């Protein structure tokens, strides 16, 4: 499978480019929307939530921006990725190419966006006076784990969506539910030990907390939890590949 | 033994293909749950036990009336769909021309589409760079190559698509009934190019109703009749028998 993907790397490349460029085609700000959008969301949260939570978190805007951005990567990848096979139905019926290129290019274009938006996080760190620490070297590791987790999930959801079109809506619901179960707007240590342990079963909780550790608290991530999430991600990816390989054979007939 | 295997470009081994015909297809979960017993399902057996071995360098025509399973067989060979039973093995890089311009982006220019389309066929940027001039020349589009594809006439569109596909340099070329488009001049050019590919040892499988051109190009013809191979052999003989029955 990897060999074939390597052979088709040009397709992957041009697909990623198309995803990044084509998404905001016809709008004035174009690609900039990928960054303006999460920034505006951050702004809204930063204004509203301090009132609701009476949060005493210093630098609250910086505190949430480093969670909103990876969260945006997750939700937008999931939403577009789940659809990726369906919207490309026309071409799937006519030409052979490794179908997994489609979900892979969605997650990868999201990755590129996220890497660029890391600059926003850096700017916030700089201007809030928090600054940087050596722990930033763990950033690639966290990103990689999130990438594999998302890819695994999307391989499953995109192939199921072809057969049961409800998948999209069910996933939308779970994503909005997950938003509240993931420490994007708050931090896990607001909760009693036991509860926060349960919440950490959600792999995204650990991933988001890890970003916050290295940027905001300037400590290394919790390697025990991150290790658990890394194994889980690889497991999800493995299952994703299996499911996708099985279901892709029927794509052209089902679409 | 190993060499023997490599001698064949395509091996079709006892292939059955059954399409599920679902009336009122349940796309949503609700429909699936409520109507899970009521969905009318019919089966349509398109291919019934096809055995076919195509040698490297052979030029094979698939002929038969509409609905005899020619296009389905071609789609199976490209791996767009998969057999219900049996196996298909292909040996070497394969390009299929089932529908021209599949994957063209209307807003992209002809040149950009060459890159996009060729990458769908599995070429790398470098390989495309090396071929792009040849493709443009073959398509005879001239300066229009820099214009968006949506401004093209259907003839120009098809010429571009064919030029890309035929210059991909695949070992196996599968073509489905597409040479009928284009003017006489371009058609002649396409056949000349196919002759050239044939001489260079490529394997070509072609579905066509244009019997005279098939007779000229192919060494072998396979007549499919209701999902089975009815006749297989020398092109002229097979066509003659075919015309006796279906002509």
JSON list of C-alpha atoms in Angstrom, two decimals, chain A residues 4 6-11 13-15 18 21 25 90-99 162-166 170 248-255, chain B residues 17-20 25-30 32 75 78-82 93 96 98-99 102-103 105 107-108 112 115-116 119-125 128:
[
{"chain": "A", "resi": 4, "resn": "UNK", "atom": "CA", "xyz": [1.56, 2.51, -4.32]},
{"chain": "A", "resi": 6, "resn": "UNK", "atom": "CA", "xyz": [4.65, 6.62, -3.10]},
{"chain": "A", "resi": 7, "resn": "UNK", "atom": "CA", "xyz": [4.10, 6.04, -6.79]},
{"chain": "A", "resi": 8, "resn": "UNK", "atom": "CA", "xyz": [1.11, 8.35, -6.70]},
{"chain": "A", "resi": 9, "resn": "UNK", "atom": "CA", "xyz": [2.84, 11.03, -4.63]},
{"chain": "A", "resi": 10, "resn": "UNK", "atom": "CA", "xyz": [2.31, 13.66, -7.30]},
{"chain": "A", "resi": 11, "resn": "UNK", "atom": "CA", "xyz": [-1.45, 13.14, -7.08]},
{"chain": "A", "resi": 13, "resn": "UNK", "atom": "CA", "xyz": [0.73, 16.65, -3.66]},
{"chain": "A", "resi": 14, "resn": "UNK", "atom": "CA", "xyz": [-1.58, 18.31, -6.14]},
{"chain": "A", "resi": 15, "resn": "UNK", "atom": "CA", "xyz": [-4.60, 17.19, -4.13]},
{"chain": "A", "resi": 18, "resn": "UNK", "atom": "CA", "xyz": [-6.05, 21.93, -4.27]},
{"chain": "A", "resi": 21, "resn": "UNK", "atom": "CA", "xyz": [-6.16, 26.72, -2.26]},
{"chain": "A", "resi": 25, "resn": "UNK", "atom": "CA", "xyz": [-11.92, 30.04, -3.78]},
{"chain": "A", "resi": 90, "resn": "UNK", "atom": "CA", "xyz": [-17.52, 11.10, -10.07]},
{"chain": "A", "resi": 91, "resn": "UNK", "atom": "CA", "xyz": [-13.85, 10.47, -10.46]},
{"chain": "A", "resi": 92, "resn": "UNK", "atom": "CA", "xyz": [-13.81, 7.30, -8.37]},
{"chain": "A", "resi": 93, "resn": "UNK", "atom": "CA", "xyz": [-16.19, 5.72, -10.84]},
{"chain": "A", "resi": 94, "resn": "UNK", "atom": "CA", "xyz": [-14.01, 6.57, -13.80]},
{"chain": "A", "resi": 95, "resn": "UNK", "atom": "CA", "xyz": [-10.37, 6.20, -12.90]},
{"chain": "A", "resi": 96, "resn": "UNK", "atom": "CA", "xyz": [-8.38, 3.94, -10.68]},
{"chain": "A", "resi": 97, "resn": "UNK", "atom": "CA", "xyz": [-6.05, 5.50, -8.16]},
{"chain": "A", "resi": 98, "resn": "UNK", "atom": "CA", "xyz": [-5.41, 4.61, -4.54]},
{"chain": "A", "resi": 99, "resn": "UNK", "atom": "CA", "xyz": [-8.61, 5.84, -2.90]},
{"chain": "A", "resi": 162, "resn": "UNK", "atom": "CA", "xyz": [-20.33, 5.88, 1.44]},
{"chain": "A", "resi": 163, "resn": "UNK", "atom": "CA", "xyz": [-22.63, 3.11, 2.66]},
{"chain": "A", "resi": 164, "resn": "UNK", "atom": "CA", "xyz": [-24.54, 4.90, 5.40]},
{"chain": "A", "resi": 165, "resn": "UNK", "atom": "CA", "xyz": [-24.87, 8.58, 4.66]},
{"chain": "A", "resi": 166, "resn": "UNK", "atom": "CA", "xyz": [-25.96, 9.32, 8.21]},
{"chain": "A", "resi": 170, "resn": "UNK", "atom": "CA", "xyz": [-23.84, 11.41, 13.65]},
{"chain": "A", "resi": 248, "resn": "UNK", "atom": "CA", "xyz": [-13.05, 0.63, -0.80]},
{"chain": "A", "resi": 249, "resn": "UNK", "atom": "CA", "xyz": [-13.72, -2.26, -3.13]},
{"chain": "A", "resi": 250, "resn": "UNK", "atom": "CA", "xyz": [-17.38, -1.35, -3.21]},
{"chain": "A", "resi": 251, "resn": "UNK", "atom": "CA", "xyz": [-17.00, 2.41, -3.55]},
{"chain": "A", "resi": 252, "resn": "UNK", "atom": "CA", "xyz": [-17.51, 2.63, -7.30]},
{"chain": "A", "resi": 253, "resn": "UNK", "atom": "CA", "xyz": [-20.71, 0.60, -7.09]},
{"chain": "A", "resi": 254, "resn": "UNK", "atom": "CA", "xyz": [-22.19, 2.32, -4.08]},
{"chain": "A", "resi": 255, "resn": "UNK", "atom": "CA", "xyz": [-21.59, 5.89, -5.15]},
{"chain": "B", "resi": 17, "resn": "UNK", "atom": "CA", "xyz": [-19.54, -10.16, -11.57]},
{"chain": "B", "resi": 18, "resn": "UNK", "atom": "CA", "xyz": [-22.95, -9.69, -10.09]},
{"chain": "B", "resi": 19, "resn": "UNK", "atom": "CA", "xyz": [-24.45, -6.28, -9.61]},
{"chain": "B", "resi": 20, "resn": "UNK", "atom": "CA", "xyz": [-26.91, -5.71, -6.86]},
{"chain": "B", "resi": 25, "resn": "UNK", "atom": "CA", "xyz": [-31.91, 2.33, -2.03]},
{"chain": "B", "resi": 26, "resn": "UNK", "atom": "CA", "xyz": [-31.79, 3.01, 1.71]},
{"chain": "B", "resi": 27, "resn": "UNK", "atom": "CA", "xyz": [-29.17, 5.68, 2.07]},
{"chain": "B", "resi": 28, "resn": "UNK", "atom": "CA", "xyz": [-29.93, 6.73, 5.58]},
{"chain": "B", "resi": 29, "resn": "UNK", "atom": "CA", "xyz": [-29.90, 4.82, 8.79]},
{"chain": "B", "resi": 30, "resn": "UNK", "atom": "CA", "xyz": [-33.58, 5.43, 9.38]},
{"chain": "B", "resi": 32, "resn": "UNK", "atom": "CA", "xyz": [-32.16, 1.08, 6.65]},
{"chain": "B", "resi": 75, "resn": "UNK", "atom": "CA", "xyz": [-13.59, -1.78, -15.31]},
{"chain": "B", "resi": 78, "resn": "UNK", "atom": "CA", "xyz": [-8.56, -1.36, -13.96]},
{"chain": "B", "resi": 79, "resn": "UNK", "atom": "CA", "xyz": [-9.68, -2.19, -10.41]},
{"chain": "B", "resi": 80, "resn": "UNK", "atom": "CA", "xyz": [-12.44, 0.40, -10.34]},
{"chain": "B", "resi": 81, "resn": "UNK", "atom": "CA", "xyz": [-14.75, -2.45, -9.39]},
{"chain": "B", "resi": 82, "resn": "UNK", "atom": "CA", "xyz": [-13.91, -5.88, -8.05]},
{"chain": "B", "resi": 93, "resn": "UNK", "atom": "CA", "xyz": [1.68, -0.25, -15.25]},
{"chain": "B", "resi": 96, "resn": "UNK", "atom": "CA", "xyz": [-7.38, 3.14, -18.63]},
{"chain": "B", "resi": 98, "resn": "UNK", "atom": "CA", "xyz": [-12.85, 4.66, -19.79]},
{"chain": "B", "resi": 99, "resn": "UNK", "atom": "CA", "xyz": [-14.15, 8.12, -19.96]},
{"chain": "B", "resi": 102, "resn": "UNK", "atom": "CA", "xyz": [-12.28, 12.19, -15.92]},
{"chain": "B", "resi": 103, "resn": "UNK", "atom": "CA", "xyz": [-10.92, 14.42, -13.23]},
{"chain": "B", "resi": 105, "resn": "UNK", "atom": "CA", "xyz": [-11.08, 20.71, -13.38]},
{"chain": "B", "resi": 107, "resn": "UNK", "atom": "CA", "xyz": [-11.47, 26.24, -13.96]},
{"chain": "B", "resi": 108, "resn": "UNK", "atom": "CA", "xyz": [-7.92, 25.05, -14.45]},
{"chain": "B", "resi": 112, "resn": "UNK", "atom": "CA", "xyz": [-2.70, 22.57, -15.31]},
{"chain": "B", "resi": 115, "resn": "UNK", "atom": "CA", "xyz": [-0.51, 17.87, -14.66]},
{"chain": "B", "resi": 116, "resn": "UNK", "atom": "CA", "xyz": [-3.56, 16.97, -12.67]},
{"chain": "B", "resi": 119, "resn": "UNK", "atom": "CA", "xyz": [-0.89, 12.60, -11.72]},
{"chain": "B", "resi": 120, "resn": "UNK", "atom": "CA", "xyz": [-4.11, 10.61, -11.46]},
{"chain": "B", "resi": 121, "resn": "UNK", "atom": "CA", "xyz": [-2.44, 8.11, -13.77]},
{"chain": "B", "resi": 122, "resn": "UNK", "atom": "CA", "xyz": [0.40, 7.88, -11.28]},
{"chain": "B", "resi": 123, "resn": "UNK", "atom": "CA", "xyz": [3.06, 10.05, -12.88]},
{"chain": "B", "resi": 124, "resn": "UNK", "atom": "CA", "xyz": [5.44, 12.19, -10.87]},
{"chain": "B", "resi": 125, "resn": "UNK", "atom": "CA", "xyz": [6.02, 15.89, -11.54]},
{"chain": "B", "resi": 128, "resn": "UNK", "atom": "CA", "xyz": [5.08, 14.98, -16.48]}
]
